[in-house]
Coordinates of N, CA and C in Angstrom, one line a residue:
M1 N 76.8 33.0 60.1 CA 75.7 32.1 60.0 C 75.9 30.9 61.1
R2 N 77.2 30.4 61.1 CA 77.4 29.4 62.1 C 77.2 29.8 63.5
V3 N 77.7 31.0 63.8 CA 77.5 31.6 65.2 C 76.0 31.7 65.5
F4 N 75.2 32.2 64.6 CA 73.8 32.4 64.8 C 73.2 31.0 65.1
H5 N 73.6 30.0 64.3 CA 73.0 28.7 64.4 C 73.3 28.1 65.8
I6 N 74.5 28.2 66.2 CA 74.9 27.6 67.5 C 74.2 28.4 68.7
L7 N 74.2 29.7 68.6 CA 73.5 30.4 69.7 C 72.0 30.2 69.7
N8 N 71.4 30.0 68.5 CA 70.0 29.7 68.5 C 69.7 28.4 69.1
Q9 N 70.5 27.4 68.9 CA 70.4 26.1 69.6 C 70.5 26.2 71.1
M10 N 71.5 27.0 71.5 CA 71.7 27.2 73.0 C 70.5 27.9 73.6
I11 N 69.9 28.9 72.9 CA 68.8 29.6 73.4 C 67.6 28.7 73.5
E12 N 67.4 27.8 72.5 CA 66.3 26.9 72.4 C 66.4 25.9 73.6
N13 N 67.6 25.5 73.9 CA 67.9 24.5 75.0 C 67.7 25.1 76.4
K14 N 67.8 26.4 76.5 CA 67.5 27.3 77.7 C 68.5 27.1 78.9
V15 N 69.0 25.9 79.1 CA 69.9 25.7 80.2 C 71.3 25.2 79.8
A16 N 72.3 25.9 80.1 CA 73.7 25.5 79.9 C 74.2 25.0 81.2
V17 N 74.6 23.7 81.3 CA 75.1 23.1 82.5 C 76.6 23.2 82.6
V18 N 77.1 23.8 83.6 CA 78.5 24.0 83.8 C 79.1 22.7 84.4
I19 N 80.0 22.1 83.6 CA 80.6 20.8 84.0 C 82.0 21.0 84.7
R20 N 82.1 20.6 85.9 CA 83.3 20.7 86.6 C 83.7 19.3 87.1
G21 N 84.9 19.1 87.7 CA 85.2 17.8 88.2 C 86.7 17.9 88.8
D22 N 86.9 17.0 89.8 CA 88.3 17.0 90.3 C 89.2 16.2 89.4
N23 N 88.6 15.4 88.5 CA 89.4 14.6 87.6 C 88.6 14.4 86.3
P24 N 89.2 14.0 85.2 CA 88.4 13.8 84.0 C 87.3 12.8 84.1
D25 N 87.5 11.7 84.8 CA 86.4 10.7 85.0 C 85.2 11.3 85.6
Q26 N 85.4 12.1 86.7 CA 84.3 12.7 87.4 C 83.5 13.7 86.5
A27 N 84.3 14.4 85.7 CA 83.6 15.4 84.8 C 82.8 14.7 83.7
V28 N 83.3 13.6 83.2 CA 82.6 12.9 82.1 C 81.3 12.2 82.7
K29 N 81.5 11.6 83.9 CA 80.3 11.0 84.6 C 79.2 12.1 84.9
T30 N 79.7 13.3 85.3 CA 78.7 14.3 85.6 C 78.0 14.7 84.4
A31 N 78.7 14.9 83.3 CA 78.1 15.2 82.0 C 77.1 14.1 81.5
D32 N 77.5 12.9 81.7 CA 76.6 11.7 81.4 C 75.3 11.8 82.1
A33 N 75.4 12.1 83.4 CA 74.2 12.2 84.2 C 73.3 13.4 83.8
C34 N 73.9 14.5 83.4 CA 73.2 15.6 82.9 C 72.4 15.3 81.6
V35 N 73.1 14.7 80.7 CA 72.5 14.4 79.4 C 71.4 13.4 79.6
K36 N 71.6 12.4 80.6 CA 70.5 11.5 80.9 C 69.3 12.2 81.4
G37 N 69.5 13.3 82.1 CA 68.4 14.1 82.6 C 67.8 15.1 81.6
G38 N 68.3 15.1 80.4 CA 67.7 16.0 79.4 C 68.5 17.2 79.0
S39 N 69.7 17.4 79.6 CA 70.5 18.6 79.3 C 71.0 18.5 77.9
R40 N 71.0 19.6 77.2 CA 71.5 19.5 75.8 C 72.6 20.6 75.5
T41 N 72.9 21.4 76.5 CA 74.0 22.3 76.3 C 74.9 22.1 77.5
L42 N 76.2 21.8 77.3 CA 77.2 21.5 78.3 C 78.4 22.4 78.1
E43 N 78.8 23.0 79.3 CA 80.0 23.9 79.3 C 81.1 23.2 80.1
V44 N 82.1 22.7 79.5 CA 83.2 22.0 80.2 C 84.2 23.1 80.6
T45 N 84.4 23.2 81.9 CA 85.3 24.3 82.4 C 86.7 23.8 82.3
F46 N 87.6 24.8 82.0 CA 89.0 24.5 81.9 C 89.7 24.5 83.2
T47 N 89.0 24.3 84.3 CA 89.5 24.0 85.6 C 89.6 22.5 85.8
V48 N 88.9 21.8 84.9 CA 89.0 20.3 85.0 C 90.4 19.8 84.4
P49 N 91.0 19.0 85.1 CA 92.3 18.4 84.6 C 92.1 17.8 83.2
D50 N 93.0 18.1 82.3 CA 92.8 17.5 80.9 C 91.5 17.9 80.3
A51 N 91.1 19.1 80.5 CA 89.7 19.6 80.1 C 89.6 19.4 78.6
D52 N 90.6 19.6 77.8 CA 90.5 19.5 76.3 C 90.2 18.0 75.9
D53 N 90.7 17.1 76.7 CA 90.4 15.7 76.4 C 89.0 15.3 76.8
V54 N 88.5 15.9 77.9 CA 87.1 15.7 78.3 C 86.2 16.3 77.3
L55 N 86.5 17.5 76.8 CA 85.7 18.1 75.8 C 85.6 17.3 74.6
R56 N 86.7 16.7 74.1 CA 86.7 15.9 72.9 C 85.9 14.6 73.1
T57 N 86.0 14.0 74.3 CA 85.3 12.8 74.6 C 83.8 13.0 74.5
L58 N 83.4 14.1 75.2 CA 81.9 14.4 75.2 C 81.4 14.8 73.9
I59 N 82.1 15.5 73.1 CA 81.7 15.9 71.7 C 81.5 14.6 70.9
Q60 N 82.4 13.6 71.0 CA 82.3 12.4 70.2 C 81.1 11.5 70.8
K61 N 80.9 11.6 72.1 CA 79.9 10.8 72.7 C 78.5 11.3 72.5
Y62 N 78.3 12.7 72.4 CA 77.0 13.3 72.3 C 77.0 14.3 71.2
P63 N 77.0 13.8 69.9 CA 77.0 14.7 68.8 C 75.8 15.6 68.6
E64 N 74.7 15.2 69.3 CA 73.5 15.9 69.2 C 73.4 17.1 70.2
A65 N 74.4 17.1 71.2 CA 74.4 18.2 72.2 C 75.3 19.3 71.7
V66 N 75.1 20.5 72.3 CA 75.9 21.7 72.1 C 76.9 21.7 73.2
I67 N 78.2 21.5 72.9 CA 79.2 21.4 73.9 C 80.3 22.4 73.7
G68 N 80.6 23.2 74.7 CA 81.6 24.2 74.6 C 82.5 24.2 75.8
A69 N 83.4 25.3 75.9 CA 84.4 25.4 76.9 C 84.1 26.6 77.8
G70 N 84.3 26.4 79.1 CA 84.1 27.5 80.1 C 85.4 27.8 80.8
T71 N 85.4 28.9 81.6 CA 86.5 29.3 82.4 C 87.7 29.5 81.4
V72 N 87.5 30.0 80.3 CA 88.6 30.3 79.3 C 89.1 31.7 79.6
L73 N 90.4 31.7 80.0 CA 91.0 33.0 80.5 C 91.9 33.7 79.5
D74 N 92.2 33.0 78.4 CA 93.1 33.6 77.4 C 92.9 33.0 76.0
S75 N 93.5 33.7 75.0 CA 93.2 33.2 73.7 C 93.9 31.9 73.4
E76 N 95.0 31.6 74.1 CA 95.7 30.3 73.8 C 94.7 29.1 74.2
T77 N 94.1 29.3 75.4 CA 93.1 28.3 75.9 C 91.9 28.2 74.9
A78 N 91.5 29.3 74.5 CA 90.3 29.4 73.6 C 90.6 28.6 72.3
R79 N 91.8 28.8 71.7 CA 92.2 28.2 70.5 C 92.3 26.7 70.7
L80 N 92.9 26.2 71.8 CA 93.0 24.8 72.1 C 91.6 24.2 72.2
A81 N 90.6 24.9 72.9 CA 89.3 24.4 73.0 C 88.6 24.3 71.6
I82 N 88.8 25.3 70.8 CA 88.2 25.3 69.5 C 88.7 24.2 68.6
I83 N 90.1 24.0 68.7 CA 90.7 22.9 67.9 C 90.1 21.5 68.3
R84 N 89.8 21.4 69.6 CA 89.3 20.1 70.1 C 87.8 20.0 69.9
G85 N 87.2 21.1 69.3 CA 85.8 20.9 68.8 C 84.8 21.7 69.6
A86 N 85.2 22.6 70.5 CA 84.2 23.4 71.2 C 83.3 24.2 70.3
S87 N 82.0 24.2 70.6 CA 81.0 24.9 69.8 C 80.9 26.4 70.3
F88 N 81.3 26.6 71.5 CA 81.2 28.0 72.0 C 82.3 28.2 73.1
I89 N 82.6 29.4 73.4 CA 83.6 29.7 74.5 C 83.0 30.7 75.5
V90 N 83.1 30.3 76.8 CA 82.6 31.2 77.9 C 83.8 31.6 78.8
S91 N 83.8 32.8 79.2 CA 84.9 33.3 80.1 C 84.2 34.0 81.3
P92 N 84.9 34.1 82.4 CA 84.3 34.8 83.6 C 84.3 36.4 83.4
S93 N 85.2 36.8 82.5 CA 85.2 38.3 82.2 C 85.6 38.5 80.7
F94 N 85.4 39.7 80.2 CA 85.7 39.9 78.8 C 87.2 40.1 78.5
D95 N 87.6 39.4 77.4 CA 89.0 39.5 77.0 C 89.0 39.8 75.5
P96 N 89.5 40.9 75.0 CA 89.5 41.3 73.6 C 90.2 40.3 72.7
D97 N 91.3 39.7 73.2 CA 92.0 38.8 72.4 C 91.2 37.5 72.2
V98 N 90.5 37.0 73.2 CA 89.6 35.9 73.1 C 88.5 36.2 72.1
A99 N 88.0 37.4 72.2 CA 86.9 37.8 71.3 C 87.4 37.8 69.8
K100 N 88.5 38.3 69.6 CA 89.1 38.4 68.2 C 89.3 37.0 67.7
L101 N 89.8 36.1 68.5 CA 90.1 34.7 68.1 C 88.8 34.0 67.8
C102 N 87.8 34.2 68.6 CA 86.5 33.5 68.4 C 85.8 34.0 67.1
N103 N 86.0 35.3 66.9 CA 85.5 35.9 65.6 C 86.2 35.3 64.4
R104 N 87.5 35.1 64.5 CA 88.3 34.5 63.4 C 87.8 33.1 63.1
Y105 N 87.4 32.3 64.1 CA 87.0 30.9 63.9 C 85.5 30.8 63.8
A106 N 84.8 31.9 63.9 CA 83.3 31.9 63.8 C 82.7 31.0 64.9
V107 N 83.2 31.2 66.1 CA 82.7 30.5 67.3 C 82.1 31.5 68.3
P108 N 80.9 31.3 68.8 CA 80.3 32.2 69.7 C 81.1 32.4 71.0
Y109 N 81.3 33.7 71.4 CA 82.0 34.0 72.6 C 81.0 34.6 73.6
L110 N 80.9 34.0 74.8 CA 80.0 34.5 75.8 C 80.8 35.0 77.1
P111 N 81.2 36.2 77.1 CA 82.1 36.7 78.2 C 81.2 37.1 79.4
G112 N 81.8 37.0 80.6 CA 81.1 37.5 81.8 C 81.2 39.0 81.9
I113 N 80.0 39.6 82.3 CA 80.0 41.1 82.5 C 79.2 41.4 83.8
M114 N 79.5 42.6 84.3 CA 78.8 43.0 85.5 C 78.2 44.4 85.3
T115 N 78.6 45.1 84.3 CA 78.2 46.5 84.2 C 77.8 46.8 82.8
V116 N 77.1 48.0 82.6 CA 76.7 48.5 81.2 C 78.0 48.7 80.4
R117 N 79.0 49.2 81.0 CA 80.3 49.5 80.3 C 80.9 48.2 79.8
E118 N 80.9 47.2 80.6 CA 81.5 45.9 80.2 C 80.7 45.3 79.1
A119 N 79.3 45.3 79.2 CA 78.4 44.8 78.2 C 78.6 45.5 76.9
T120 N 78.8 46.8 76.9 CA 78.9 47.6 75.7 C 80.2 47.2 75.0
E121 N 81.3 47.0 75.8 CA 82.6 46.7 75.2 C 82.5 45.3 74.5
A122 N 81.9 44.3 75.3 CA 81.8 43.0 74.7 C 81.0 43.0 73.4
M123 N 79.9 43.7 73.4 CA 79.0 43.8 72.2 C 79.8 44.5 71.0
A124 N 80.7 45.4 71.3 CA 81.5 46.1 70.3 C 82.4 45.1 69.6
Y125 N 82.8 44.1 70.4 CA 83.7 43.1 69.8 C 82.9 41.9 69.2
G126 N 81.6 42.0 69.1 CA 80.8 41.0 68.5 C 80.1 40.0 69.3
A127 N 80.2 40.1 70.7 CA 79.5 39.2 71.5 C 78.0 39.4 71.4
Q128 N 77.2 38.4 71.1 CA 75.8 38.5 70.9 C 75.0 38.1 72.1
V129 N 75.6 37.2 72.9 CA 75.1 36.8 74.2 C 76.2 37.0 75.3
V130 N 75.9 37.7 76.4 CA 76.9 37.8 77.4 C 76.4 37.1 78.7
K131 N 77.4 36.7 79.5 CA 77.1 36.0 80.8 C 77.0 37.0 81.9
L132 N 75.9 37.1 82.6 CA 75.8 38.0 83.8 C 76.4 37.2 84.9
F133 N 77.5 37.6 85.4 CA 78.3 36.8 86.4 C 79.0 37.7 87.4
P134 N 78.9 37.3 88.7 CA 78.2 36.2 89.2 C 76.7 36.6 89.5
G135 N 75.8 35.7 89.0 CA 74.4 36.1 89.0 C 73.8 36.3 90.4
E136 N 74.4 35.6 91.4 CA 73.9 35.8 92.8 C 74.0 37.2 93.3
M137 N 74.8 38.0 92.7 CA 74.9 39.4 93.2 C 73.8 40.3 92.7
Y138 N 72.9 39.7 91.8 CA 71.9 40.6 91.2 C 70.5 39.9 91.4
A139 N 69.5 40.7 91.3 CA 68.1 40.2 91.2 C 67.8 40.1 89.7
P140 N 66.8 39.2 89.3 CA 66.4 39.1 87.9 C 66.0 40.5 87.3
S141 N 65.5 41.4 88.2 CA 65.1 42.7 87.7 C 66.3 43.5 87.1
F142 N 67.5 43.1 87.4 CA 68.7 43.8 86.9 C 68.7 43.7 85.4
I143 N 68.1 42.7 84.8 CA 68.1 42.5 83.3 C 67.4 43.7 82.7
K144 N 66.3 44.1 83.3 CA 65.6 45.3 82.8 C 66.4 46.5 82.9
T145 N 67.2 46.7 84.0 CA 68.1 47.8 84.2 C 69.1 47.9 83.1
L146 N 69.7 46.8 82.8 CA 70.7 46.7 81.7 C 70.2 47.0 80.3
R147 N 69.0 46.5 80.1 CA 68.3 46.7 78.8 C 67.8 48.1 78.6
G148 N 67.8 48.9 79.6 CA 67.3 50.3 79.4 C 68.2 50.9 78.3
P149 N 69.5 51.1 78.6 CA 70.4 51.7 77.6 C 70.8 50.7 76.5
L150 N 70.7 49.4 76.7 CA 71.1 48.4 75.8 C 69.9 47.4 75.5
P151 N 68.9 47.9 74.7 CA 67.7 47.1 74.5 C 67.9 45.7 73.8
H152 N 69.0 45.6 73.0 CA 69.3 44.4 72.3 C 70.2 43.4 73.0
L153 N 70.6 43.8 74.2 CA 71.4 42.9 75.0 C 70.8 41.6 75.3
Q154 N 71.5 40.5 75.1 CA 71.0 39.1 75.4 C 71.9 38.6 76.5
L155 N 71.2 38.1 77.6 CA 71.9 37.8 78.8 C 71.7 36.3 79.2
M156 N 72.8 35.7 79.7 CA 72.8 34.4 80.3 C 73.3 34.5 81.8
P157 N 72.4 34.7 82.8 CA 72.8 34.7 84.2 C 73.4 33.4 84.6
T158 N 74.5 33.4 85.3 CA 75.2 32.2 85.7 C 75.7 32.5 87.1
G159 N 75.5 31.5 88.0 CA 75.9 31.6 89.4 C 74.7 32.1 90.2
G160 N 74.3 31.2 91.2 CA 73.1 31.6 92.0 C 71.8 31.2 91.3
V161 N 71.8 30.6 90.2 CA 70.5 30.2 89.5 C 70.2 28.8 90.0
D162 N 69.0 28.7 90.6 CA 68.6 27.4 91.2 C 67.2 27.1 90.8
L163 N 66.7 26.0 91.3 CA 65.3 25.6 91.0 C 64.3 26.6 91.5
G164 N 64.6 27.4 92.5 CA 63.7 28.4 93.0 C 63.6 29.6 92.2
N165 N 64.6 29.9 91.4 CA 64.5 31.2 90.7 C 64.8 31.1 89.2
V166 N 65.0 29.9 88.7 CA 65.3 29.7 87.2 C 64.1 30.3 86.4
Q167 N 62.9 30.1 86.8 CA 61.8 30.6 86.0 C 61.7 32.2 86.1
E168 N 62.1 32.7 87.2 CA 62.0 34.1 87.4 C 63.1 34.8 86.5
W169 N 64.3 34.2 86.4 CA 65.3 34.8 85.5 C 64.8 34.8 84.1
L170 N 64.3 33.7 83.7 CA 63.8 33.6 82.3 C 62.6 34.5 82.0
Q171 N 61.7 34.6 82.9 CA 60.6 35.5 82.8 C 61.1 37.0 82.8
A172 N 62.2 37.3 83.4 CA 62.7 38.6 83.5 C 63.4 39.0 82.2
G173 N 63.6 38.0 81.3 CA 64.2 38.3 80.0 C 65.5 37.6 79.7
A174 N 66.1 36.8 80.6 CA 67.3 36.0 80.2 C 67.0 35.1 79.1
V175 N 67.9 35.1 78.1 CA 67.6 34.2 76.9 C 67.9 32.8 77.2
M176 N 68.8 32.5 78.2 CA 69.1 31.2 78.7 C 69.8 31.4 80.1
I177 N 70.0 30.3 80.8 CA 70.7 30.4 82.1 C 71.8 29.4 82.1
G178 N 72.8 29.7 82.9 CA 73.9 28.8 83.2 C 73.8 28.3 84.6
A179 N 73.9 27.0 84.8 CA 73.8 26.4 86.2 C 74.9 25.4 86.4
G180 N 75.5 25.5 87.5 CA 76.6 24.6 87.9 C 76.3 23.7 89.1
G181 N 76.7 24.1 90.2 CA 76.6 23.4 91.4 C 75.1 23.1 91.8
S182 N 74.2 23.9 91.4 CA 72.8 23.7 91.8 C 72.3 22.5 91.0
I183 N 73.0 22.0 90.0 CA 72.6 20.8 89.3 C 73.6 19.7 89.6
T184 N 74.9 20.0 89.6 CA 75.9 19.0 89.6 C 76.6 18.8 91.0
G185 N 76.2 19.5 92.0 CA 76.9 19.5 93.3 C 77.0 18.1 93.9
S186 N 76.0 17.3 93.7 CA 76.1 15.9 94.3 C 77.1 15.0 93.6
A187 N 77.6 15.4 92.5 CA 78.6 14.6 91.8 C 79.8 14.4 92.7
K188 N 80.2 15.3 93.5 CA 81.3 15.2 94.4 C 81.3 14.0 95.3
S189 N 80.0 13.7 95.7 CA 79.8 12.5 96.6 C 79.5 11.3 95.8
G190 N 79.5 11.4 94.5 CA 79.3 10.2 93.6 C 77.8 9.9 93.4
D191 N 76.9 10.8 93.8 CA 75.5 10.6 93.6 C 75.0 11.2 92.2
Y192 N 75.3 10.4 91.2 CA 75.0 10.9 89.9 C 73.5 10.8 89.5
E193 N 72.8 9.9 90.3 CA 71.4 9.9 90.1 C 70.7 11.2 90.5
E194 N 71.2 11.8 91.5 CA 70.7 13.1 92.0 C 71.0 14.2 90.9
V195 N 72.2 14.1 90.3 CA 72.5 15.0 89.2 C 71.5 14.9 88.1
T196 N 71.2 13.7 87.7 CA 70.2 13.4 86.7 C 68.9 14.0 87.0
R197 N 68.4 13.8 88.3 CA 67.1 14.3 88.7 C 67.1 15.8 88.7
L198 N 68.1 16.4 89.1 CA 68.1 17.9 89.2 C 68.2 18.5 87.7
A199 N 69.0 17.8 86.9 CA 69.1 18.3 85.5 C 67.7 18.2 84.8
A200 N 67.0 17.1 85.1 CA 65.7 17.0 84.5 C 64.7 18.0 85.0
E201 N 64.8 18.3 86.3 CA 63.9 19.3 86.9 C 64.2 20.7 86.4
F202 N 65.4 21.0 86.3 CA 65.8 22.3 85.8 C 65.3 22.5 84.4
Q203 N 65.5 21.5 83.5 CA 65.0 21.5 82.1 C 63.5 21.7 82.1
R204 N 62.8 20.9 82.9 CA 61.4 21.0 82.9 C 60.9 22.4 83.3
L205 N 61.4 23.0 84.3 CA 61.0 24.3 84.8 C 61.4 25.4 83.7
A206 N 62.5 25.2 83.1 CA 62.9 26.2 82.0 C 62.0 26.1 80.8
E207 N 61.6 24.9 80.5 CA 60.8 24.8 79.3 C 59.3 25.2 79.5
E208 N 59.0 25.4 80.8 CA 57.6 25.9 81.1 C 57.5 27.3 80.8
V209 N 58.6 28.1 80.7 CA 58.5 29.5 80.5 C 58.4 29.9 79.1

């Protein structure tokens, strides 16, 4: 029930913003700018230094948002993120040990997949939404191709999703999209106002579909 509730919130929010940063302060400021623009799902990547502390800070700061962990490569990292309060776990590829751990804690696991075989394996371990990654390698029509043999497959394309194609992905059947640099790229130069503007525009376009 908890997994369904969290995934339903994420799907309603439509856009999961991937939060990166060269240091914890940059990551938190990037997240602040995204929330200011209307983002309600945040994925804090574990490439951020002290990512678990960043995760905890944002969860305490924005209790109304759905905040999870990304770039989770093993079950040890997944457990740390869950203990720190992550609502969901995202990884660039499927890992059965991470899947088992997330099932144990009733936390949604969204693994990256590229093929029907990978999607089938992830679903067999309980993944209800999978990340199509890297999204720039595919056209939105690929969703229809995957759903031929797997009609119940729910996909979140991530990578290469931008203002020009976000609606096309959603119209093609993506249940939500993941976006990183196309929203947060200007954070590297300290332009958080631009991050807020792009987050708001992404959210507006997604909600029109």
